[in-house]
């Protein structure tokens, strides 16, 4: 495999450079003196930002974009062998890496690399740890799967040995990483278009844990069923956290403010004999769990508890994670990225702690395979809303070959005796909301697709 060396910068071409992770990696390499260019199928805010920073971006993917002076090509998972640039790279014999392989290669160039994994909560926990490191003023490099307002995007380029990145399990991407500290937030069924079953997913997380060197540490949720199977007999230090079970890190005296933001006393090792009071400005018990993981990782990095508390207090969320969008005709609009039953339930439970008369959830299912494999779970989770409105399934990388639709989910929800409506277009959903939402209703647009456009349209 090609090896990235910061001491020997080369010319790197990113195929699909406008992706949120790809654009961040491109910026990191450019900051290290690499000659960076790339292409994407269409113009976007990301491509415009890259161009403004001096990176050459071609709109449209063509074989002639691949020139002989390119030393390395990087591909997103969305690029297939019939892509003209993919074909040109291989015909010219240019070395290539996947996005995940490049991220792993970058990790090897940092002294203190942290990889945050899990079925849910990766972006939030990575952002929490990022805020802690920023509060400690250690000048970290950050690669986040969502936009963090305090860094003005999803990437921050620092000059120290601290590097924090998300580690996604889909297609086993995280197995290309070289973490000094690994975090496993949870392990559940998801991405069943790639994994065979839960046992297959657990096997991958065990393989991820085995990447951590003896001098490193694994931070793992003790609420994972039989977590010892994932973390047992590792050469590295293992630290557990939990909001419910006996663990190295746990909370007590949990209270919530009027918007469901929790405060709690954190108990754990390396605190100098003193427990720490933590106050969060994001809602829900799931964020208490995320905060415990972030503090455990920060402890291993040598960050003081005072800086951890300050960083967590300053964190107000990332884009599309229970994000307040505005008020229309007296009802409040929130947007959330939740696209798995566990995430949906956690978000709706958090919403119940917020001021509201009714919770109206506008849900856009993400991929046919996920909708079909987790159908009963989706119905149960969505039933925590007072009214569910379904949009069509966001296909993403798939085509409709599984015989499942939003109407299928609608029927499943109705079987539970719960009110559920379906509209085939965003326009019809917006028209319904404007006509039927009342003052003090809480409308949550939810999903990993483009459902957030509904809130934008209503507010505009």
Tab-separated table of C-alpha atoms in Angstrom:
chain	number	residue	atom	x	y	z
A	1	UNK	CA	0.000	0.000	0.000
A	2	UNK	CA	1.164	3.526	-0.793
A	3	UNK	CA	2.582	5.300	2.279
A	4	UNK	CA	1.904	9.005	2.902
A	5	UNK	CA	4.967	10.776	4.333
A	6	UNK	CA	4.664	14.361	5.551
A	7	UNK	CA	8.411	14.748	5.027
A	8	UNK	CA	8.050	14.023	1.295
A	9	UNK	CA	4.974	15.825	-0.106
A	10	UNK	CA	3.713	14.675	-3.521
A	11	UNK	CA	0.922	15.527	-5.954
A	12	UNK	CA	-2.420	14.053	-4.841
A	13	UNK	CA	-5.666	14.012	-6.849
A	14	UNK	CA	-8.981	13.459	-5.015
A	15	UNK	CA	-11.776	11.849	-7.047
A	16	UNK	CA	-14.913	13.078	-5.286
A	17	UNK	CA	-13.153	15.920	-3.476
A	18	UNK	CA	-16.412	17.643	-2.483
A	19	UNK	CA	-17.383	14.959	0.054
A	20	UNK	CA	-17.321	16.119	3.673
A	21	UNK	CA	-14.492	13.779	4.644
A	22	UNK	CA	-12.583	14.029	1.361
A	23	UNK	CA	-12.560	17.836	1.426
A	24	UNK	CA	-11.166	17.787	4.952
A	25	UNK	CA	-8.408	15.326	4.071
A	26	UNK	CA	-7.521	17.434	1.028
A	27	UNK	CA	-7.121	20.499	3.248
A	28	UNK	CA	-4.893	18.625	5.688
A	29	UNK	CA	-2.549	17.460	2.916
A	30	UNK	CA	-2.469	20.907	1.346
A	31	UNK	CA	-1.465	22.398	4.702
A	32	UNK	CA	1.440	19.936	4.839
A	33	UNK	CA	2.838	21.091	1.506
A	34	UNK	CA	1.263	18.515	-0.800
A	35	UNK	CA	0.092	19.606	-4.259
A	36	UNK	CA	-3.633	18.899	-4.037
A	37	UNK	CA	-6.253	18.886	-6.779
A	38	UNK	CA	-9.445	16.973	-7.451
A	39	UNK	CA	-12.784	16.640	-9.134
A	40	UNK	CA	-16.444	16.266	-8.298
A	41	UNK	CA	-19.614	15.660	-10.242
A	42	UNK	CA	-21.152	18.989	-9.273
A	43	UNK	CA	-20.281	22.274	-7.653
A	44	UNK	CA	-21.012	22.676	-3.936
A	45	UNK	CA	-20.161	24.846	-0.945
A	46	UNK	CA	-17.278	22.446	-0.241
A	47	UNK	CA	-15.794	22.706	-3.735
A	48	UNK	CA	-16.077	26.497	-3.657
A	49	UNK	CA	-14.324	26.613	-0.287
A	50	UNK	CA	-11.523	24.383	-1.583
A	51	UNK	CA	-11.083	26.579	-4.649
A	52	UNK	CA	-10.987	29.692	-2.462
A	53	UNK	CA	-8.155	28.106	-0.459
A	54	UNK	CA	-6.100	27.599	-3.626
A	55	UNK	CA	-6.908	23.948	-4.353
A	56	UNK	CA	-7.678	23.224	-8.017
A	57	UNK	CA	-11.099	21.579	-8.419
A	58	UNK	CA	-12.536	20.329	-11.717
A	59	UNK	CA	-16.320	20.057	-11.957
A	60	UNK	CA	-17.183	16.961	-13.930
A	61	UNK	CA	-15.225	13.721	-13.877
A	62	UNK	CA	-13.328	13.040	-17.096
A	63	UNK	CA	-10.340	10.923	-18.050
A	64	UNK	CA	-8.373	14.004	-19.166
A	65	UNK	CA	-8.388	15.284	-15.568
A	66	UNK	CA	-5.888	12.534	-14.730
A	67	UNK	CA	-2.538	13.959	-15.819
A	68	UNK	CA	0.897	12.379	-15.753
A	69	UNK	CA	2.171	14.616	-12.947
A	70	UNK	CA	-0.218	13.030	-10.395
A	71	UNK	CA	1.644	10.825	-7.900
A	72	UNK	CA	-1.352	9.483	-5.960
A	73	UNK	CA	-5.117	9.260	-6.495
A	74	UNK	CA	-7.654	9.038	-3.671
A	75	UNK	CA	-11.159	7.636	-4.257
A	76	UNK	CA	-14.358	7.836	-2.252
A	77	UNK	CA	-16.385	4.652	-1.790
A	78	UNK	CA	-18.935	6.097	-4.234
A	79	UNK	CA	-16.489	5.866	-7.162
A	80	UNK	CA	-16.992	2.680	-9.178
A	81	UNK	CA	-14.697	0.936	-11.689
A	82	UNK	CA	-16.651	2.375	-14.631
A	83	UNK	CA	-15.797	5.947	-13.588
A	84	UNK	CA	-13.615	7.509	-16.323
A	85	UNK	CA	-11.106	8.893	-13.809
A	86	UNK	CA	-10.881	5.533	-12.057
A	87	UNK	CA	-10.151	3.895	-15.404
A	88	UNK	CA	-7.524	6.533	-16.310
A	89	UNK	CA	-5.735	6.205	-12.969
A	90	UNK	CA	-5.347	2.458	-13.409
A	91	UNK	CA	-4.415	2.666	-17.080
A	92	UNK	CA	-1.609	5.096	-16.189
A	93	UNK	CA	-0.462	2.936	-13.279
A	94	UNK	CA	-0.884	5.744	-10.744
A	95	UNK	CA	-0.917	4.490	-7.116
A	96	UNK	CA	-4.260	4.917	-5.358
A	97	UNK	CA	-5.801	4.841	-1.904
A	98	UNK	CA	-9.372	4.777	-0.696
A	99	UNK	CA	-10.556	7.601	1.534
A	100	UNK	CA	-10.369	5.274	4.547
A	101	UNK	CA	-6.861	4.121	3.650
A	102	UNK	CA	-5.687	7.732	3.357
A	103	UNK	CA	-7.194	8.618	6.734
A	104	UNK	CA	-5.339	5.690	8.259
A	105	UNK	CA	-2.110	6.757	6.605
A	106	UNK	CA	-2.508	10.280	7.994
A	107	UNK	CA	-2.922	8.895	11.512
A	108	UNK	CA	0.559	7.392	11.355
A	109	UNK	CA	2.005	10.895	11.078
A	110	UNK	CA	0.608	12.039	14.439
A	111	UNK	CA	1.897	11.178	17.905
A	112	UNK	CA	-1.497	11.088	19.651
A	113	UNK	CA	-4.167	9.791	17.217
A	114	UNK	CA	-7.709	9.086	18.464
A	115	UNK	CA	-10.349	7.186	16.455
A	116	UNK	CA	-13.995	7.394	17.590
A	117	UNK	CA	-16.177	4.471	16.463
A	118	UNK	CA	-19.660	3.144	17.147
A	119	UNK	CA	-23.012	2.609	15.462
A	120	UNK	CA	-24.296	5.916	16.863
A	121	UNK	CA	-22.861	9.117	18.284
A	122	UNK	CA	-19.539	9.279	16.421
A	123	UNK	CA	-19.884	12.837	15.169
A	124	UNK	CA	-21.145	14.173	18.491
A	125	UNK	CA	-18.472	12.437	20.576
A	126	UNK	CA	-15.690	13.405	18.156
A	127	UNK	CA	-16.951	16.993	18.410
A	128	UNK	CA	-17.093	16.839	22.223
A	129	UNK	CA	-13.496	15.605	22.398
A	130	UNK	CA	-12.522	18.283	19.888
A	131	UNK	CA	-14.018	21.003	22.094
A	132	UNK	CA	-12.117	19.613	25.086
A	133	UNK	CA	-8.815	19.748	23.202
A	134	UNK	CA	-9.593	23.275	21.993
A	135	UNK	CA	-10.346	24.336	25.571
A	136	UNK	CA	-6.973	22.862	26.615
A	137	UNK	CA	-5.283	24.900	23.849
A	138	UNK	CA	-3.262	21.930	22.539
A	139	UNK	CA	-3.727	22.881	18.854
A	140	UNK	CA	-5.224	19.594	17.564
A	141	UNK	CA	-5.923	18.456	14.027
A	142	UNK	CA	-9.567	17.386	13.721
A	143	UNK	CA	-11.536	15.420	11.130
A	144	UNK	CA	-15.252	15.362	11.981
A	145	UNK	CA	-18.192	13.845	10.112
A	146	UNK	CA	-20.263	17.003	10.515
A	147	UNK	CA	-19.779	20.749	10.710
A	148	UNK	CA	-18.680	22.047	14.115
A	149	UNK	CA	-19.443	25.789	14.427
A	150	UNK	CA	-16.407	26.544	16.591
A	151	UNK	CA	-14.013	25.458	13.827
A	152	UNK	CA	-16.129	26.768	10.965
A	153	UNK	CA	-16.523	23.401	9.245
A	154	UNK	CA	-15.605	19.754	9.660
A	155	UNK	CA	-11.805	19.989	9.704
A	156	UNK	CA	-9.239	21.874	11.748
A	157	UNK	CA	-5.535	21.837	10.947
A	158	UNK	CA	-3.262	22.054	13.971
A	159	UNK	CA	0.483	21.870	14.482
A	160	UNK	CA	0.670	19.456	17.409
A	161	UNK	CA	0.701	15.659	17.653
A	162	UNK	CA	-3.014	15.499	18.575
A	163	UNK	CA	-5.265	14.078	15.841
A	164	UNK	CA	-8.931	13.145	16.335
A	165	UNK	CA	-11.069	11.479	13.669
A	166	UNK	CA	-14.272	9.533	13.267
A	167	UNK	CA	-13.916	5.837	12.514
A	168	UNK	CA	-16.806	4.459	10.454
A	169	UNK	CA	-17.442	0.719	10.389
A	170	UNK	CA	-19.241	0.684	7.025
A	171	UNK	CA	-17.297	-1.455	4.520
A	172	UNK	CA	-14.804	-1.973	7.385
A	173	UNK	CA	-13.326	1.463	6.725
A	174	UNK	CA	-12.107	1.781	10.313
A	175	UNK	CA	-9.840	-1.247	9.927
A	176	UNK	CA	-7.468	0.930	7.883
A	177	UNK	CA	-6.778	3.180	10.875
A	178	UNK	CA	-3.837	3.346	13.278
A	179	UNK	CA	-5.378	4.627	16.530
A	180	UNK	CA	-3.385	5.248	19.669
A	181	UNK	CA	-6.693	5.587	21.496
A	182	UNK	CA	-9.806	3.883	20.174
A	183	UNK	CA	-13.354	4.609	21.322
A	184	UNK	CA	-16.289	2.214	20.851
A	185	UNK	CA	-19.555	3.953	21.730
A	186	UNK	CA	-22.016	1.146	20.945
A	187	UNK	CA	-22.483	-1.823	18.619
A	188	UNK	CA	-25.838	-2.507	16.965
A	189	UNK	CA	-27.261	-3.877	13.747
A	190	UNK	CA	-26.785	-1.438	10.869
A	191	UNK	CA	-25.341	-1.368	7.339
A	192	UNK	CA	-26.787	-4.807	6.674
A	193	UNK	CA	-26.230	-4.229	2.971
A	194	UNK	CA	-22.570	-4.903	3.826
A	195	UNK	CA	-22.494	-6.887	7.078
A	196	UNK	CA	-24.102	-10.323	7.311
A	197	UNK	CA	-25.533	-9.880	10.803
A	198	UNK	CA	-24.769	-8.532	14.274
A	199	UNK	CA	-22.117	-11.198	14.855
A	200	UNK	CA	-20.305	-10.016	11.723
A	201	UNK	CA	-20.466	-6.413	12.969
A	202	UNK	CA	-19.103	-7.412	16.385
A	203	UNK	CA	-16.238	-9.263	14.708
A	204	UNK	CA	-15.284	-6.061	12.871
A	205	UNK	CA	-15.319	-4.029	16.076
A	206	UNK	CA	-13.101	-6.642	17.715
A	207	UNK	CA	-10.704	-6.294	14.783
A	208	UNK	CA	-10.777	-2.513	15.272
A	209	UNK	CA	-9.924	-2.925	18.970
A	210	UNK	CA	-6.997	-5.169	18.042
A	211	UNK	CA	-5.442	-2.296	16.046
A	212	UNK	CA	-4.644	-0.397	19.259
A	213	UNK	CA	-1.005	-0.842	20.364
A	214	UNK	CA	0.028	-2.017	23.832
A	215	UNK	CA	0.879	1.522	24.939
A	216	UNK	CA	-2.528	2.782	23.791
A	217	UNK	CA	-6.037	2.501	25.244
A	218	UNK	CA	-9.526	1.341	24.312
A	219	UNK	CA	-12.493	3.271	25.720
A	220	UNK	CA	-15.605	1.082	25.470
A	221	UNK	CA	-19.249	1.277	26.541
A	222	UNK	CA	-19.917	-1.300	29.267
A	223	UNK	CA	-23.584	-1.403	28.172
A	224	UNK	CA	-22.596	-3.257	24.996
A	225	UNK	CA	-23.777	-6.857	25.340
A	226	UNK	CA	-20.817	-8.993	26.404
A	227	UNK	CA	-18.376	-6.130	25.848
A	228	UNK	CA	-15.602	-8.356	27.176
A	229	UNK	CA	-15.791	-10.338	23.927
A	230	UNK	CA	-14.774	-7.155	22.106
A	231	UNK	CA	-12.180	-5.935	24.626
A	232	UNK	CA	-10.875	-9.103	26.290
A	233	UNK	CA	-7.204	-10.104	26.133
A	234	UNK	CA	-6.061	-6.928	24.415
A	235	UNK	CA	-2.504	-5.724	25.065
A	236	UNK	CA	-3.676	-2.133	25.575
A	237	UNK	CA	-5.362	-0.475	28.546
A	238	UNK	CA	-9.161	-0.927	28.566
A	239	UNK	CA	-11.413	1.723	30.139
A	240	UNK	CA	-15.187	1.333	30.406
A	241	UNK	CA	-17.966	3.912	30.687
A	242	UNK	CA	-21.682	3.589	31.325
A	243	UNK	CA	-24.716	5.525	32.468
A	244	UNK	CA	-26.266	2.348	33.923
A	245	UNK	CA	-23.695	-0.375	34.586
A	246	UNK	CA	-20.685	-0.568	36.879
A	247	UNK	CA	-17.824	1.008	34.940
A	248	UNK	CA	-14.616	3.013	35.229
A	249	UNK	CA	-16.496	6.186	34.238
A	250	UNK	CA	-20.073	6.776	35.375
A	251	UNK	CA	-22.392	9.694	36.282
A	252	UNK	CA	-24.456	10.501	39.341
A	253	UNK	CA	-26.768	13.309	40.483
A	254	UNK	CA	-28.108	13.821	36.934
A	255	UNK	CA	-30.390	16.837	36.493
A	256	UNK	CA	-31.953	18.449	33.415
A	257	UNK	CA	-32.751	22.061	32.600
A	258	UNK	CA	-35.943	23.177	30.826
A	259	UNK	CA	-34.518	22.203	27.426
A	260	UNK	CA	-33.421	18.728	28.512
A	261	UNK	CA	-29.744	19.645	28.845
A	262	UNK	CA	-28.198	17.341	31.468
A	263	UNK	CA	-25.743	18.144	34.251
A	264	UNK	CA	-24.099	15.399	36.283
A	265	UNK	CA	-21.239	14.501	38.585
A	266	UNK	CA	-18.612	12.500	36.730
A	267	UNK	CA	-16.812	9.722	38.594
A	268	UNK	CA	-13.728	8.051	37.187
A	269	UNK	CA	-10.012	7.454	37.551
A	270	UNK	CA	-7.307	10.092	37.040
A	271	UNK	CA	-9.367	12.802	38.742
A	272	UNK	CA	-6.942	13.464	41.598
A	273	UNK	CA	-9.482	12.096	44.055
A	274	UNK	CA	-12.053	14.727	43.108
A	275	UNK	CA	-15.211	14.162	41.119
A	276	UNK	CA	-16.146	16.675	38.417
A	277	UNK	CA	-19.440	18.426	37.763
A	278	UNK	CA	-20.257	18.440	34.048
A	279	UNK	CA	-22.915	20.631	32.425
A	280	UNK	CA	-23.938	19.958	28.824
A	281	UNK	CA	-25.750	22.209	26.372
A	282	UNK	CA	-27.050	19.381	24.194
A	283	UNK	CA	-30.112	17.363	25.269
A	284	UNK	CA	-30.671	13.755	26.244
A	285	UNK	CA	-29.203	10.898	28.274
A	286	UNK	CA	-27.408	9.614	25.183
A	287	UNK	CA	-25.245	12.725	25.329
A	288	UNK	CA	-24.291	11.946	28.938
A	289	UNK	CA	-22.918	8.673	27.591
A	290	UNK	CA	-21.102	10.454	24.754
A	291	UNK	CA	-19.586	12.915	27.239
A	292	UNK	CA	-18.286	10.095	29.459
A	293	UNK	CA	-16.479	8.598	26.458
A	294	UNK	CA	-15.003	11.962	25.494
A	295	UNK	CA	-13.679	12.607	29.018
A	296	UNK	CA	-12.193	9.105	29.246
A	297	UNK	CA	-10.289	9.684	25.986
A	298	UNK	CA	-9.218	13.155	27.133
A	299	UNK	CA	-7.901	11.697	30.398
A	300	UNK	CA	-5.693	9.320	28.418
A	301	UNK	CA	-4.406	12.288	26.414
A	302	UNK	CA	-3.392	14.010	29.638
A	303	UNK	CA	-6.056	16.722	29.510
A	304	UNK	CA	-7.188	18.113	32.871
A	305	UNK	CA	-10.731	17.597	34.095
A	306	UNK	CA	-11.165	21.362	34.293
A	307	UNK	CA	-10.483	21.628	30.558
A	308	UNK	CA	-12.814	18.677	29.886
A	309	UNK	CA	-15.616	20.370	31.821
A	310	UNK	CA	-14.994	23.679	30.038
A	311	UNK	CA	-14.899	22.076	26.603
A	312	UNK	CA	-18.124	20.143	27.172
A	313	UNK	CA	-19.867	23.250	28.510
A	314	UNK	CA	-18.975	25.132	25.330
A	315	UNK	CA	-20.291	22.404	23.015
A	316	UNK	CA	-23.689	23.304	21.596
A	317	UNK	CA	-23.898	20.594	18.952
A	318	UNK	CA	-22.938	20.014	15.350
A	319	UNK	CA	-24.996	20.555	12.220
A	320	UNK	CA	-28.011	18.249	11.952
A	321	UNK	CA	-27.690	16.901	15.514
A	322	UNK	CA	-30.847	18.173	17.292
A	323	UNK	CA	-30.153	21.497	15.619
A	324	UNK	CA	-32.500	24.394	16.305
A	325	UNK	CA	-33.533	25.888	12.959
A	326	UNK	CA	-36.120	28.521	13.896
A	327	UNK	CA	-39.778	29.290	14.607
A	328	UNK	CA	-42.571	29.458	12.025
A	329	UNK	CA	-46.119	30.536	12.932
A	330	UNK	CA	-45.378	29.775	16.604
A	331	UNK	CA	-44.072	26.211	16.114
A	332	UNK	CA	-40.396	25.341	16.576
A	333	UNK	CA	-38.379	23.485	13.916
A	334	UNK	CA	-35.529	21.149	14.906
A	335	UNK	CA	-33.405	19.102	12.493
A	336	UNK	CA	-31.696	15.824	13.346
A	337	UNK	CA	-29.582	13.291	11.454
A	338	UNK	CA	-31.059	10.231	13.231
A	339	UNK	CA	-31.557	7.386	10.753
A	340	UNK	CA	-31.440	4.248	12.940
A	341	UNK	CA	-34.160	3.166	15.414
A	342	UNK	CA	-31.906	3.635	18.450
A	343	UNK	CA	-30.963	7.146	17.323
A	344	UNK	CA	-34.589	8.031	16.588
A	345	UNK	CA	-35.756	6.904	20.023
A	346	UNK	CA	-32.921	8.785	21.768
A	347	UNK	CA	-33.743	11.973	19.845
A	348	UNK	CA	-37.474	11.765	20.515
A	349	UNK	CA	-36.908	11.045	24.209
A	350	UNK	CA	-34.662	14.103	24.371
A	351	UNK	CA	-37.353	16.140	22.603
A	352	UNK	CA	-39.906	15.212	25.258
A	353	UNK	CA	-37.827	17.134	27.817
A	354	UNK	CA	-38.131	20.300	25.699
A	355	UNK	CA	-41.091	22.693	25.957
A	356	UNK	CA	-43.802	21.508	23.566
A	357	UNK	CA	-47.457	20.669	23.137
A	358	UNK	CA	-47.003	18.070	20.393
A	359	UNK	CA	-43.948	16.432	18.844
A	360	UNK	CA	-44.377	16.051	15.084
A	361	UNK	CA	-41.655	13.951	13.476
A	362	UNK	CA	-41.083	14.287	9.731
A	363	UNK	CA	-38.988	11.221	8.930
A	364	UNK	CA	-37.181	10.377	5.709
A	365	UNK	CA	-35.982	6.734	5.769
A	366	UNK	CA	-32.401	6.275	4.548
A	367	UNK	CA	-31.757	3.399	2.103
A	368	UNK	CA	-34.051	0.531	1.196
A	369	UNK	CA	-31.859	-2.103	2.841
A	370	UNK	CA	-31.835	-0.355	6.241
A	371	UNK	CA	-35.590	0.304	6.081
A	372	UNK	CA	-36.379	-3.316	5.316
A	373	UNK	CA	-33.973	-4.933	7.777
A	374	UNK	CA	-34.970	-2.690	10.721
A	375	UNK	CA	-38.646	-2.086	9.862
A	376	UNK	CA	-40.236	-3.094	13.226
A	377	UNK	CA	-37.606	-1.100	15.109
A	378	UNK	CA	-38.343	2.006	13.047
A	379	UNK	CA	-42.064	1.705	13.766
A	380	UNK	CA	-41.519	1.320	17.521
A	381	UNK	CA	-39.022	4.193	17.720
A	382	UNK	CA	-41.114	6.634	15.691
A	383	UNK	CA	-44.108	5.913	17.917
A	384	UNK	CA	-42.510	8.146	20.548
A	385	UNK	CA	-43.693	11.138	18.473
A	386	UNK	CA	-47.280	12.385	18.707
A	387	UNK	CA	-47.578	12.439	14.910
A	388	UNK	CA	-45.309	10.841	12.301
A	389	UNK	CA	-45.109	12.161	8.751
A	390	UNK	CA	-43.147	10.049	6.272
A	391	UNK	CA	-41.311	11.189	3.150
A	392	UNK	CA	-40.118	8.823	0.447
A	393	UNK	CA	-37.048	6.694	1.151
A	394	UNK	CA	-33.754	8.432	0.379
A	395	UNK	CA	-32.043	5.891	-1.857
A	396	UNK	CA	-28.437	7.115	-1.408
A	397	UNK	CA	-26.210	4.411	-2.926
A	398	UNK	CA	-29.063	1.950	-3.598
A	399	UNK	CA	-31.817	1.229	-6.101
A	400	UNK	CA	-35.292	0.013	-5.205
A	401	UNK	CA	-35.006	-3.756	-5.566
A	402	UNK	CA	-36.236	-4.885	-2.133
A	403	UNK	CA	-39.970	-4.193	-2.390
A	404	UNK	CA	-40.054	-1.804	0.546
A	405	UNK	CA	-41.331	1.776	0.635
A	406	UNK	CA	-42.371	4.479	3.062
A	407	UNK	CA	-45.923	3.201	2.746
A	408	UNK	CA	-44.668	-0.143	4.099
A	409	UNK	CA	-43.336	1.663	7.176
A	410	UNK	CA	-46.560	3.671	7.440
A	411	UNK	CA	-48.601	0.468	7.690
A	412	UNK	CA	-46.214	-0.906	10.332
A	413	UNK	CA	-46.665	2.241	12.442
A	414	UNK	CA	-50.444	2.138	12.039
A	415	UNK	CA	-50.458	-1.462	13.282
A	416	UNK	CA	-49.188	-0.082	16.583
A	417	UNK	CA	-52.259	2.163	16.750
A	418	UNK	CA	-50.238	5.272	16.036
A	419	UNK	CA	-51.097	8.166	13.727
A	420	UNK	CA	-48.878	8.272	10.644
A	421	UNK	CA	-49.206	10.167	7.366
A	422	UNK	CA	-47.282	9.778	4.109
A	423	UNK	CA	-46.729	12.393	1.403
A	424	UNK	CA	-44.742	11.706	-1.774
A	425	UNK	CA	-43.259	15.227	-2.060
A	426	UNK	CA	-41.635	17.733	0.285
A	427	UNK	CA	-44.027	20.370	-1.031
A	428	UNK	CA	-47.041	18.426	0.207
A	429	UNK	CA	-45.403	17.909	3.613
A	430	UNK	CA	-44.667	21.626	3.912
A	431	UNK	CA	-48.233	22.514	2.924
A	432	UNK	CA	-49.612	20.120	5.559
A	433	UNK	CA	-47.343	21.506	8.305
A	434	UNK	CA	-48.263	25.110	7.539
A	435	UNK	CA	-51.969	24.254	7.636
A	436	UNK	CA	-51.958	21.997	10.698
A	437	UNK	CA	-49.115	22.914	13.069
A	438	UNK	CA	-50.112	24.916	16.129
A	439	UNK	CA	-48.277	27.278	18.454
A	440	UNK	CA	-45.869	25.374	20.756
A	441	UNK	CA	-45.663	22.341	18.474
A	442	UNK	CA	-42.157	20.900	18.086
A	443	UNK	CA	-41.493	19.786	14.491
A	444	UNK	CA	-38.434	17.573	14.017
A	445	UNK	CA	-37.214	16.860	10.486
A	446	UNK	CA	-35.249	13.650	10.757
A	447	UNK	CA	-33.056	11.465	8.558
A	448	UNK	CA	-29.668	11.216	6.852
A	449	UNK	CA	-30.873	12.401	3.456
A	450	UNK	CA	-32.076	15.858	2.379
A	451	UNK	CA	-35.123	16.098	4.662
A	452	UNK	CA	-33.585	19.201	6.276
A	453	UNK	CA	-34.696	21.103	3.157
A	454	UNK	CA	-38.257	21.044	4.534
A	455	UNK	CA	-37.295	23.197	7.508
A	456	UNK	CA	-35.294	25.545	5.303
A	457	UNK	CA	-38.232	25.949	2.938
A	458	UNK	CA	-40.698	26.607	5.767
A	459	UNK	CA	-38.477	29.262	7.315
A	460	UNK	CA	-37.754	30.971	4.017
